mmCIF file of C-alpha atoms and ligand atoms in Angstrom:
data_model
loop_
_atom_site.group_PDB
_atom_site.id
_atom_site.type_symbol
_atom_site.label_atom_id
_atom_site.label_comp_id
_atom_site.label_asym_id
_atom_site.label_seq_id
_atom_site.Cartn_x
_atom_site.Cartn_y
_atom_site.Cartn_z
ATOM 1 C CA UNK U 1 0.000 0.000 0.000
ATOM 2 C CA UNK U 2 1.249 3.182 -0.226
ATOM 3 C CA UNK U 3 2.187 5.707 1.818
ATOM 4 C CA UNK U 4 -0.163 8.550 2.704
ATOM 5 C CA UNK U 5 2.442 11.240 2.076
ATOM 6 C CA UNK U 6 2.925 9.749 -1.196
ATOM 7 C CA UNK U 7 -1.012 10.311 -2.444
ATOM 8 C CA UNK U 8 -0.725 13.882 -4.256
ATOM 9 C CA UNK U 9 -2.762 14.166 -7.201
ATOM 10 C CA UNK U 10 -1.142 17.278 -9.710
ATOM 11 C CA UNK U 11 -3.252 20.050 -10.656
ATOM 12 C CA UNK U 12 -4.164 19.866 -14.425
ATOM 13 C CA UNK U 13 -3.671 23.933 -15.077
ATOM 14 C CA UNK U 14 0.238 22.895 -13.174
ATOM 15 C CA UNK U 15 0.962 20.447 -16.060
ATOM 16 C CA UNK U 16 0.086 22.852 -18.679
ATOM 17 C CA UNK U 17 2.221 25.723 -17.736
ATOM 18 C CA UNK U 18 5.183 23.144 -17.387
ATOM 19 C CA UNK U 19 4.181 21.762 -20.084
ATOM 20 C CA UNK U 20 3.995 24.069 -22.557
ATOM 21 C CA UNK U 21 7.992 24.852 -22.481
ATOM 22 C CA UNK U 22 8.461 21.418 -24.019
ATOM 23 C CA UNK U 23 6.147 20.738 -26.814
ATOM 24 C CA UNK U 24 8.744 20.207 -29.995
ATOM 25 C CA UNK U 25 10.576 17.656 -27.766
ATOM 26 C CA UNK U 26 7.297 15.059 -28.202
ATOM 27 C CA UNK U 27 6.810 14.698 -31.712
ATOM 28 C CA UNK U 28 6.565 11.311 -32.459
ATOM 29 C CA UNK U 29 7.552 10.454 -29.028
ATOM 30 C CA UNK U 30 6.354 7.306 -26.539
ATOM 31 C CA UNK U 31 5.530 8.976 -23.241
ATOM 32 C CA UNK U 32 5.332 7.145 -19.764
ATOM 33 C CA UNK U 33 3.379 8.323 -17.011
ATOM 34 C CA UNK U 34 4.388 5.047 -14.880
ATOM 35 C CA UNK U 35 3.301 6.643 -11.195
ATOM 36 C CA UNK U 36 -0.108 7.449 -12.644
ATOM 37 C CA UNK U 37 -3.558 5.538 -12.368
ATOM 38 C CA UNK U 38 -5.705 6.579 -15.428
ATOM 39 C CA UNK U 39 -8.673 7.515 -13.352
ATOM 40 C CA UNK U 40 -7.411 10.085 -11.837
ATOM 41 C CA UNK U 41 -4.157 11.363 -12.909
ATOM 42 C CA UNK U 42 -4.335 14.389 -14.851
ATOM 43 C CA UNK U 43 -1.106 13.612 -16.467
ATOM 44 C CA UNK U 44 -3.042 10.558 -18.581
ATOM 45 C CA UNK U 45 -5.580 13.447 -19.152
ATOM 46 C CA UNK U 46 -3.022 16.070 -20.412
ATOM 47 C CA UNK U 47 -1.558 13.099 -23.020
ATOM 48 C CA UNK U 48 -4.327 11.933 -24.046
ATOM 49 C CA UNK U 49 -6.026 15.014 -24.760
ATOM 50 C CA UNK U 50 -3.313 16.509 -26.868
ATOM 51 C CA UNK U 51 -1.774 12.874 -27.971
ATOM 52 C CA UNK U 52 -2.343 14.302 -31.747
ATOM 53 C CA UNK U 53 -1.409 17.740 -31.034
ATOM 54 C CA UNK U 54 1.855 16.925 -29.261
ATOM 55 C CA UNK U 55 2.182 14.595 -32.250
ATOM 56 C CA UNK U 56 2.974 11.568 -29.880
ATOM 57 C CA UNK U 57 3.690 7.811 -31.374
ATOM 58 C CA UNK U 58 2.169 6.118 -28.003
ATOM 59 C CA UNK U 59 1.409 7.101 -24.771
ATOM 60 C CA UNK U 60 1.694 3.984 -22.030
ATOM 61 C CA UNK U 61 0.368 4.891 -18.291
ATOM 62 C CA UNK U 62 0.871 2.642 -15.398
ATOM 63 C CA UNK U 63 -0.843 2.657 -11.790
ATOM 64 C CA UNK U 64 0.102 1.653 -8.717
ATOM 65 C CA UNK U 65 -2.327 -1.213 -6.962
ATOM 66 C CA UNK U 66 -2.129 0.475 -3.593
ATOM 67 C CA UNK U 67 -3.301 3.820 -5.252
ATOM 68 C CA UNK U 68 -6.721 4.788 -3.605
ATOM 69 C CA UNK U 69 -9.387 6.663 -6.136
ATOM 70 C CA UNK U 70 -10.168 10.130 -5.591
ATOM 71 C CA UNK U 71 -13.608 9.827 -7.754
ATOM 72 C CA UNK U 72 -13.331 12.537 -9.959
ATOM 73 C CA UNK U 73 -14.846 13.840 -13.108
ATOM 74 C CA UNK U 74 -11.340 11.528 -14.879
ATOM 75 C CA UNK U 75 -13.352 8.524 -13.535
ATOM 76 C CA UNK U 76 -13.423 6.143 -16.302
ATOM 77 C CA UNK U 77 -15.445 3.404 -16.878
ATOM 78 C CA UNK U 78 -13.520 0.454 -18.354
ATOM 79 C CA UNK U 79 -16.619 -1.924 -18.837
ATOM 80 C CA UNK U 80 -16.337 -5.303 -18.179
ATOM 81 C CA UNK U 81 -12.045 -4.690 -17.816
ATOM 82 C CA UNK U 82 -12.057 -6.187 -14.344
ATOM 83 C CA UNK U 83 -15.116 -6.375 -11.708
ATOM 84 C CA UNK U 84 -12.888 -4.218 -9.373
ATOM 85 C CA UNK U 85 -10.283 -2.829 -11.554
ATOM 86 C CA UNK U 86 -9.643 0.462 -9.091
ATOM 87 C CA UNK U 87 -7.431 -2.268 -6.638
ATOM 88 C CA UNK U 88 -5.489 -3.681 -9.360
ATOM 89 C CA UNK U 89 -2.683 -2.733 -11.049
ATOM 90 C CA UNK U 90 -2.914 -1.925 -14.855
ATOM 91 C CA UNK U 91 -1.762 -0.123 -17.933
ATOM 92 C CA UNK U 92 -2.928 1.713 -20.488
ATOM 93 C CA UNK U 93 -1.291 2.089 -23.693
ATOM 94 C CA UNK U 94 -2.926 4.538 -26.627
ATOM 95 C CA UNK U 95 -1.240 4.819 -29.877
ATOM 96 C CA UNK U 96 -4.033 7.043 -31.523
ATOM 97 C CA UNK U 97 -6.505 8.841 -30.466
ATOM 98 C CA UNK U 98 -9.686 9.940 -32.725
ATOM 99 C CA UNK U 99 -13.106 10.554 -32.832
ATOM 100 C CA UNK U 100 -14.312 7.036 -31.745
ATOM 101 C CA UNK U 101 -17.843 7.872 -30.726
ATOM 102 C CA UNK U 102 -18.567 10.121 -33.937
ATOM 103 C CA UNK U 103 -19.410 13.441 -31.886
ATOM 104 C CA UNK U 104 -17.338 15.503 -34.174
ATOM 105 C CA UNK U 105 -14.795 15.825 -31.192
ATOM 106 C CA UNK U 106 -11.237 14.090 -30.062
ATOM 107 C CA UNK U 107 -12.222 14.194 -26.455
ATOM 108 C CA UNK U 108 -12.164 12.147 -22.864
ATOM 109 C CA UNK U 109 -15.179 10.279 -24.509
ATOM 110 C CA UNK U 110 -13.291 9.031 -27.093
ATOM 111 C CA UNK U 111 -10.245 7.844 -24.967
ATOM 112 C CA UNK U 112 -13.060 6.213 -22.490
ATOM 113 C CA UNK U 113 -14.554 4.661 -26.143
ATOM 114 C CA UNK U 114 -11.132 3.064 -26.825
ATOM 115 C CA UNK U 115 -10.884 1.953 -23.301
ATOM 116 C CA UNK U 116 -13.770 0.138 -23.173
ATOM 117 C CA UNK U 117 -13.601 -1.593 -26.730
ATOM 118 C CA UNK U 118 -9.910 -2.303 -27.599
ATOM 119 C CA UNK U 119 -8.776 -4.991 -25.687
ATOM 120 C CA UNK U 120 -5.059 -4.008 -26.591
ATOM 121 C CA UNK U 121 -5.687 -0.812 -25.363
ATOM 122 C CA UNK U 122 -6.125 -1.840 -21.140
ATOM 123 C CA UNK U 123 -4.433 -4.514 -19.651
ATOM 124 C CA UNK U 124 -3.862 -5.813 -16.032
ATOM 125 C CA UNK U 125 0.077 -5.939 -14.888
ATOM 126 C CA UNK U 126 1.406 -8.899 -12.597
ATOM 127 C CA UNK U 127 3.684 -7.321 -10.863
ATOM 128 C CA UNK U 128 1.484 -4.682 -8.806
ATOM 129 C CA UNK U 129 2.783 -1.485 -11.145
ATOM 130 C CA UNK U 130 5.836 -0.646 -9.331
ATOM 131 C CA UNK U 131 8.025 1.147 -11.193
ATOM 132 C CA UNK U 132 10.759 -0.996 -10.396
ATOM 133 C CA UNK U 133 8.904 -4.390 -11.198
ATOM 134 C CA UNK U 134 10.802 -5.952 -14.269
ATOM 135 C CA UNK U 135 7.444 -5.674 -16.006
ATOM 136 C CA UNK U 136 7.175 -1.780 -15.696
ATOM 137 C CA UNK U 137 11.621 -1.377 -16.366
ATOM 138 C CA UNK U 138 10.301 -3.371 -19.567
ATOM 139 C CA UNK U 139 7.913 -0.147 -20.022
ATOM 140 C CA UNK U 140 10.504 2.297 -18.918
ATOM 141 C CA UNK U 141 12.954 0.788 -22.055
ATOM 142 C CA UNK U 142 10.355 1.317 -24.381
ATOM 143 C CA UNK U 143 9.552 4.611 -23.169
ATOM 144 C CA UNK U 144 11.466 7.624 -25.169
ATOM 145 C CA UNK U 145 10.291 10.597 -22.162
ATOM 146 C CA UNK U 146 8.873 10.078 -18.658
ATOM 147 C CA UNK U 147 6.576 12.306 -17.193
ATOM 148 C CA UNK U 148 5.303 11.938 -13.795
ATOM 149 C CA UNK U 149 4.769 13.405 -10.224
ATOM 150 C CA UNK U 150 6.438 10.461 -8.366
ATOM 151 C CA UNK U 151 6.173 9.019 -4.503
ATOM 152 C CA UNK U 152 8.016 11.649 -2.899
ATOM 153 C CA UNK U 153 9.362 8.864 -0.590
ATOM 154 C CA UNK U 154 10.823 7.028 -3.377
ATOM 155 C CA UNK U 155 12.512 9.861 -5.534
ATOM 156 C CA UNK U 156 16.067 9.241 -5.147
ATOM 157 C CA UNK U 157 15.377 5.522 -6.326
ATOM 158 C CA UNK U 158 13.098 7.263 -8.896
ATOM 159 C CA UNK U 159 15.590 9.535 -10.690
ATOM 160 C CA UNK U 160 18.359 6.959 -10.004
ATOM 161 C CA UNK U 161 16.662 4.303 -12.243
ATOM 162 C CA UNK U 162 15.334 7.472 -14.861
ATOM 163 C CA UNK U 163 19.589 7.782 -14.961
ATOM 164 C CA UNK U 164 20.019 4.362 -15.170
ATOM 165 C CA UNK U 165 18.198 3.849 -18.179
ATOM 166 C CA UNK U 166 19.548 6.675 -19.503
ATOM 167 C CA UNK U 167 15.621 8.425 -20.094
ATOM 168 C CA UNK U 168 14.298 12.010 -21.069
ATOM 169 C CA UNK U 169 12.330 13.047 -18.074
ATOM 170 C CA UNK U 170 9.813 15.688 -16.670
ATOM 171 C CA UNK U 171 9.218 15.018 -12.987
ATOM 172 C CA UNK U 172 7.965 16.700 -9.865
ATOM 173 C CA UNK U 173 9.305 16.929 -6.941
ATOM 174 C CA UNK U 174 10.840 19.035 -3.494
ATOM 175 C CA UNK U 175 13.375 21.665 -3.688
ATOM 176 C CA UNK U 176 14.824 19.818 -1.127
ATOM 177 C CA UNK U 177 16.145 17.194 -3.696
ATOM 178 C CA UNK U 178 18.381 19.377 -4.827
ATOM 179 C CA UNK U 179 20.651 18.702 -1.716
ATOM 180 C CA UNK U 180 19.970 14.912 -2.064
ATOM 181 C CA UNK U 181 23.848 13.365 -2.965
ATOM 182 C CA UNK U 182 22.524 11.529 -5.174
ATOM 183 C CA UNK U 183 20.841 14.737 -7.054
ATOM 184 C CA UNK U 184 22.933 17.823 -6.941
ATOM 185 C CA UNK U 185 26.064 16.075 -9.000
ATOM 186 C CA UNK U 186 23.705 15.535 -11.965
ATOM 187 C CA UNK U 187 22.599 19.607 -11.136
ATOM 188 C CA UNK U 188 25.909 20.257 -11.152
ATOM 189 C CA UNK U 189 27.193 18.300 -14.030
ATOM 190 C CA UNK U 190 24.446 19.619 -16.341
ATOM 191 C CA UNK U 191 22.648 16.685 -16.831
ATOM 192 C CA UNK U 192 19.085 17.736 -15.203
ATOM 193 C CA UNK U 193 18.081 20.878 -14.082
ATOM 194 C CA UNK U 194 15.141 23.067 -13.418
ATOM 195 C CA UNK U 195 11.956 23.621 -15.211
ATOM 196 C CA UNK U 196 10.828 26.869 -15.517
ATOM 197 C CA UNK U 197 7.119 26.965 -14.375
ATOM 198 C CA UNK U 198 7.527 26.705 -10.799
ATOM 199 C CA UNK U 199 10.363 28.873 -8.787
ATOM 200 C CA UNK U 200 8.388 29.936 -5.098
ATOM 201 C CA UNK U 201 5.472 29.899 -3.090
ATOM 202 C CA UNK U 202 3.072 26.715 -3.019
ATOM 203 C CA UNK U 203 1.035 24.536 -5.230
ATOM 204 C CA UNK U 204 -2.490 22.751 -5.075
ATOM 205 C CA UNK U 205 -2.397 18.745 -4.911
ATOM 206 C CA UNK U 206 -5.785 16.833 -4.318
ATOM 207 C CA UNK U 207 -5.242 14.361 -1.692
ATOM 208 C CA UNK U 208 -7.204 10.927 -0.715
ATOM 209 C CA UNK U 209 -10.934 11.930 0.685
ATOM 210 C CA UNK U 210 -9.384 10.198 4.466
ATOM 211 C CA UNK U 211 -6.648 12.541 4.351
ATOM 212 C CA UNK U 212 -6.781 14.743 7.797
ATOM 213 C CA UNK U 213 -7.071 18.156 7.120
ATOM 214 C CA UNK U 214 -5.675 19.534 10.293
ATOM 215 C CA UNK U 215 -2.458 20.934 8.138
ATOM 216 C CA UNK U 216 -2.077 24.345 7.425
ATOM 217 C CA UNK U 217 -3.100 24.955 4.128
ATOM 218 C CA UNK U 218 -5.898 21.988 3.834
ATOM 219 C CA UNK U 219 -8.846 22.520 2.299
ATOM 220 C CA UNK U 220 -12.330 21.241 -0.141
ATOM 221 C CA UNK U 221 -12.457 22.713 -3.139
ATOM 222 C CA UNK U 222 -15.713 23.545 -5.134
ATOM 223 C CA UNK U 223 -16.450 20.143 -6.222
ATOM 224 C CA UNK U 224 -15.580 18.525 -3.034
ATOM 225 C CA UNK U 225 -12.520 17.018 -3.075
ATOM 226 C CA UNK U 226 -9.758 17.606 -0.315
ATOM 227 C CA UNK U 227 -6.722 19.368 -1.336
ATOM 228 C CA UNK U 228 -3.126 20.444 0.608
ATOM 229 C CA UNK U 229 -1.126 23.277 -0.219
ATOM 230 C CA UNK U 230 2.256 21.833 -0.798
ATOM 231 C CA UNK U 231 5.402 24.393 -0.290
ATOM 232 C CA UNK U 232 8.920 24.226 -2.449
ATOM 233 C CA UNK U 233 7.747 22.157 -5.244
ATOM 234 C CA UNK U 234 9.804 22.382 -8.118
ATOM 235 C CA UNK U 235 9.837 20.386 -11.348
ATOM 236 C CA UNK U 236 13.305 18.238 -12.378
ATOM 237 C CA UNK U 237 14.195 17.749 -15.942
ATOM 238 C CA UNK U 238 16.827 16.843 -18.468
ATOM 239 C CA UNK U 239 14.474 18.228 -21.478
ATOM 240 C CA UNK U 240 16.270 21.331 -22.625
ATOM 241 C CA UNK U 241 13.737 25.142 -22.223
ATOM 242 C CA UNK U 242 14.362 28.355 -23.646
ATOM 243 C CA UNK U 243 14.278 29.608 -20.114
ATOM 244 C CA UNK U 244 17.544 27.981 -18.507
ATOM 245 C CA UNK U 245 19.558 29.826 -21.488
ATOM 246 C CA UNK U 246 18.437 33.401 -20.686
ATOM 247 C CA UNK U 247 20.911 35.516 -18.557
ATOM 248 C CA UNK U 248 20.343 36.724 -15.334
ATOM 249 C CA UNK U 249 20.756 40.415 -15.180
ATOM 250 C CA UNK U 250 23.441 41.683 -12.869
ATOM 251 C CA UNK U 251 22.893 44.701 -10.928
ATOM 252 C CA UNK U 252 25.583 44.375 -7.556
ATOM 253 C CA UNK U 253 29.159 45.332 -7.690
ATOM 254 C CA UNK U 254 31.368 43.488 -5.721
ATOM 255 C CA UNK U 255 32.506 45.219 -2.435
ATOM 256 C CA UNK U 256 34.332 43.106 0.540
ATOM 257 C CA UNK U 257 32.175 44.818 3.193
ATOM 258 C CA UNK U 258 28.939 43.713 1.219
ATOM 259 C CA UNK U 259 30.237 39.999 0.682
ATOM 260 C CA UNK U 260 32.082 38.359 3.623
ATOM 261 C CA UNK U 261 34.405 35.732 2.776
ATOM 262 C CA UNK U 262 34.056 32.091 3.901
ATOM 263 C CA UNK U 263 36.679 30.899 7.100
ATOM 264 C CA UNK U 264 36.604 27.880 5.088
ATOM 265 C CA UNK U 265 36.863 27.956 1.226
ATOM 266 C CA UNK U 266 37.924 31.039 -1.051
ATOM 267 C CA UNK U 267 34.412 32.112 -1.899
ATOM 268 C CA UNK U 268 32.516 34.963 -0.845
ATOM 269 C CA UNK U 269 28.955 35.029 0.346
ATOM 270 C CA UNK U 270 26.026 35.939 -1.322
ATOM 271 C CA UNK U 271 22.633 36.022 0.758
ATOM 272 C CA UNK U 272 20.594 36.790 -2.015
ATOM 273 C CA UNK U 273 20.484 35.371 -5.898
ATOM 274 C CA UNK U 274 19.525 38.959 -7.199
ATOM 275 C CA UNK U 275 22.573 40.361 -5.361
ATOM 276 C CA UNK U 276 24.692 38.389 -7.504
ATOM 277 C CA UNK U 277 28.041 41.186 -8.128
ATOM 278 C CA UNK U 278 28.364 41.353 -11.557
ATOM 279 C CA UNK U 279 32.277 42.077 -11.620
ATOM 280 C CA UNK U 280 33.435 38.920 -8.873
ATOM 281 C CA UNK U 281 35.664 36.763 -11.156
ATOM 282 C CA UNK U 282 35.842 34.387 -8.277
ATOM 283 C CA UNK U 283 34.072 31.483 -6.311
ATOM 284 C CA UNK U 284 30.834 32.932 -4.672
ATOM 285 C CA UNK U 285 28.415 30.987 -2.134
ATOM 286 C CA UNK U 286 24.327 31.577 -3.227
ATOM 287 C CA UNK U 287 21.428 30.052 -1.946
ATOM 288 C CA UNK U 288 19.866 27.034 -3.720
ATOM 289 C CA UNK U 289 17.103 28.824 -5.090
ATOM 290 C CA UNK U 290 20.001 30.211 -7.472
ATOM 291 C CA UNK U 291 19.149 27.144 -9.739
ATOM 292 C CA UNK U 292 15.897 28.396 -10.247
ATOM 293 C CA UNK U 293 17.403 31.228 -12.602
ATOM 294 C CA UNK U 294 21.046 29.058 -13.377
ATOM 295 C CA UNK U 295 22.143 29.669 -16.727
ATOM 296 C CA UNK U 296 24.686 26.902 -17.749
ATOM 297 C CA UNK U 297 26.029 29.644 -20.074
ATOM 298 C CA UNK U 298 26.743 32.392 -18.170
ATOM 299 C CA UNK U 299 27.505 30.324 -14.832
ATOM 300 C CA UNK U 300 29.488 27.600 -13.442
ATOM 301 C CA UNK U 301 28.512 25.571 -10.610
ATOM 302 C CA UNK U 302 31.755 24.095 -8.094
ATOM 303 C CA UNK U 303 30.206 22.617 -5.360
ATOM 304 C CA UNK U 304 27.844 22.346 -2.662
ATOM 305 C CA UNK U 305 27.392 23.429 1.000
ATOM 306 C CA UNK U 306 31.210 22.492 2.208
ATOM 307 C CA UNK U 307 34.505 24.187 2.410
ATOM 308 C CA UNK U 308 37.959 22.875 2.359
ATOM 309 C CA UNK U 309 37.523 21.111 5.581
ATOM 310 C CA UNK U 310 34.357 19.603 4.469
ATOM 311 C CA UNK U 311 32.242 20.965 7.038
ATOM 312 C CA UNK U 312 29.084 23.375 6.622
ATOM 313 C CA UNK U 313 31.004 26.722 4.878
ATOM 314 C CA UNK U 314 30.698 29.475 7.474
ATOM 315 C CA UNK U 315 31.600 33.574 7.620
ATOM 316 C CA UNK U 316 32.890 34.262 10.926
ATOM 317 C CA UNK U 317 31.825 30.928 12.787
ATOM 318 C CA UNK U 318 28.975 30.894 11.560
ATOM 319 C CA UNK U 319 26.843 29.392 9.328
ATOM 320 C CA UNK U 320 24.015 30.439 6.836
ATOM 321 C CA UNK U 321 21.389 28.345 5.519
ATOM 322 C CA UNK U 322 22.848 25.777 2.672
ATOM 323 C CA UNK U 323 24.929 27.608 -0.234
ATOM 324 C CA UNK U 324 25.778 26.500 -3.960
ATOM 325 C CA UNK U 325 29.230 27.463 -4.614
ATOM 326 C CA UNK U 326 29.606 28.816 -8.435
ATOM 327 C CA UNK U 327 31.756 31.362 -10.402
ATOM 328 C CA UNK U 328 30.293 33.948 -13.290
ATOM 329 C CA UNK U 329 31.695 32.840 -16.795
ATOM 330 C CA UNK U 330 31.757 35.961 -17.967
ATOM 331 C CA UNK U 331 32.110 38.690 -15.143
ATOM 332 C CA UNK U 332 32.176 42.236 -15.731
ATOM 333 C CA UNK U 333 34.922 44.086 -16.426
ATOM 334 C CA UNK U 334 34.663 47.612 -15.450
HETATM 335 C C1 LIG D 401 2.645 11.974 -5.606
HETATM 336 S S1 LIG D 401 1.463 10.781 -6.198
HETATM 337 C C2 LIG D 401 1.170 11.433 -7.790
HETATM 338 C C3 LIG D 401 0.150 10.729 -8.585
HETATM 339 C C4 LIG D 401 0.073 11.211 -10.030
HETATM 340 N N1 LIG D 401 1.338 10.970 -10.694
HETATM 341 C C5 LIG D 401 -0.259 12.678 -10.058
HETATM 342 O O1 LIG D 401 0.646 13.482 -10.220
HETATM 343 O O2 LIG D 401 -1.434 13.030 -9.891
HETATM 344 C C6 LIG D 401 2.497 9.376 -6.455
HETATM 345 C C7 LIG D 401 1.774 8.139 -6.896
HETATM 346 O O3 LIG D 401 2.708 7.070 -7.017
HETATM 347 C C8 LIG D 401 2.112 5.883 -6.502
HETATM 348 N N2 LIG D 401 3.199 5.004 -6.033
HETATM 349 C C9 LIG D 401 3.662 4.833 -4.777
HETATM 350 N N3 LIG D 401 4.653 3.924 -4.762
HETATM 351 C C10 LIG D 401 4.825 3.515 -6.044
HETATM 352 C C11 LIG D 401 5.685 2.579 -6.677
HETATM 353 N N4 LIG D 401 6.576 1.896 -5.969
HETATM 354 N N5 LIG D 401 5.583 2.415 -8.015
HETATM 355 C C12 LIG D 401 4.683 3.111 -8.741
HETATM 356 N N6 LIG D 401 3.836 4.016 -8.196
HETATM 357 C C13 LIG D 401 3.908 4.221 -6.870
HETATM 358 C C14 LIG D 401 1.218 6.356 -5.383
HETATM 359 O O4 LIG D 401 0.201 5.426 -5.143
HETATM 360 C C15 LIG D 401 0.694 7.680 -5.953
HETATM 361 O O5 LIG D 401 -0.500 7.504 -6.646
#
């Protein structure tokens, strides 16, 4: 079964701004949403609705069998599929999508339609839809991009086995992550980074109707189904966007009484990303939220959070909140 912190359901109008940043990199594409039951992710929805716009060559969905049903308006009805097919494990996989029913529309009809009379289309899995079954790595090999908001418990081993298998990925998941050592020498290294759509504040997830809305930030929304506000999301990706190659403008100059320098490593600090010096040729320590505006081209990142002594880098004994050590490529010269 799985764990209650791992049940949050995306927001469809959050997959279309991320989305949109990406669309030339799914023409004739197979997409795998492989954390994602079709009855109520909104990521199924968001493929399957623009499977011919996008210009996609399949689209192959997976669910977990622990995965409770939040019962909304995405319920599908699968016919005779199963007699209980919301506890089993299943995929879907869609390699066209038309206008089935003859309404004159390509619509959520039509991908129910298909459902419910293509036998190819639905199918049950063996292996309880893990993603790291053999059955579902069998999916993931097939797969050409993965998009997903994955167990947050599970996303080291998530983005470890995306690496692995060497994938194109568009994932969710905490700003925290970036700290993970598993995830900030891939940050580091250039091969994932941010997407663009999400850099502060919170974002809307529908949660399980037994979820306990005693949080801060809990709620119904108009058609009745429980929600949490969920801070420091960010999305992870190793899909290039126009936005990672635009420059940061530069406004600072570097003075030593504005930016101590560490007791530990040859770097000075930076408390803020917008107070950046333009003119510092040398190392300089900025928060993590720097990545949400990190330009490959115009900086470098060294490493994280530790001096030369490999403990926590600190100005005069003391230490501020985690830093990303980087240098400008191309500092001012004035
Ligand atoms: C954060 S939720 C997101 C659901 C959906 N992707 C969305 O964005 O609306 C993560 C989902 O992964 C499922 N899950 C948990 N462990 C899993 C595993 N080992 N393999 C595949 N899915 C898993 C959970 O049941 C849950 O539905």
């Amino acid at each position: 079964m799985a764990a209650k912190k791992d049940e949050f359901y995306t927001q469809m109008a959050d997959i279309e701004r991320e989305l949109q940043h990406y669309w030339p990199h799914f023409v004739d594409k197979v997409v795998l949403c492989n954390c994602d039951d079709p009855y109520e992710s909104n990521f199924f929805k968001y493929f399957a609705l623009n499977f011919n716009q996008l210009g996609l060559k399949k689209l192959i969905c997976t669910c977990f069998d622990g995965s409770p049903v939040l019962g909304n308006e995405l319920l599908l009805d699968f016919g005779d599929f199963t007699d209980d097919p919301k506890k089993m494990a299943y995929k879907v996989e869609i390699t066209e999508v038309k206008d089935l029913n003859g309404d004159g529309a390509v619509d959520l009809a039509d991908v129910q339609y298909l459902l419910k009379n293509d036998k190819n289309a639905i199918s049950l899995l063996k292996q309880h839809g893990d993603f790291r079954s053999a059955e579902c790595i069998e999916l993931l090999k097939e797969a050409d991009i993965v998009v997903t908001n994955p167990p947050f418990s599970l996303f080291r081993e998530y983005i470890g086995q995306l690496m692995q298998y060497g994938k194109k990925f568009l994932i969710i998941g905490n700003v925290n992550s970036i700290t993970y050592k598993e995830v900030f020498p891939l940050i580091k290294d250039n091969r994932i980074w941010l997407g663009p759509s999400i850099t502060s504040g919170d974002r809307k997830f529908n949660v399980p109707d037994d979820y306990p809305l005693n949080a801060a930030g809990c709620g119904v929304d108009t058609n009745g189904r429980k929600y949490i506000r969920v801070k420091g999301v960010r999305w992870y990706t190793n899909l290039d966007h126009n936005k990672r190659h635009e420059e940061m403008d530069l406004v600072r100059l570097y003075s030593p009484e504005d930016y101590p320098k560490y007791d530990n490593y040859d770097a000075i600090n930076v408390d803020k990303t917008q107070d950046i010096p333009c003119d510092y040729p040398g190392a300089m320590g900025v928060p993590i939220t720097f990545l949400d505006k990190y330009n490959p081209e115009q900086f470098e990142i060294i490493k994280f959070r530790k001096g030369n002594d490999d403990k926590d880098l600190s100005v005069k004994g003391k230490c501020p909140y985690f830093r990303i050590l980087i240098r400008n490529k191309n500092p001012q010269t004035l």
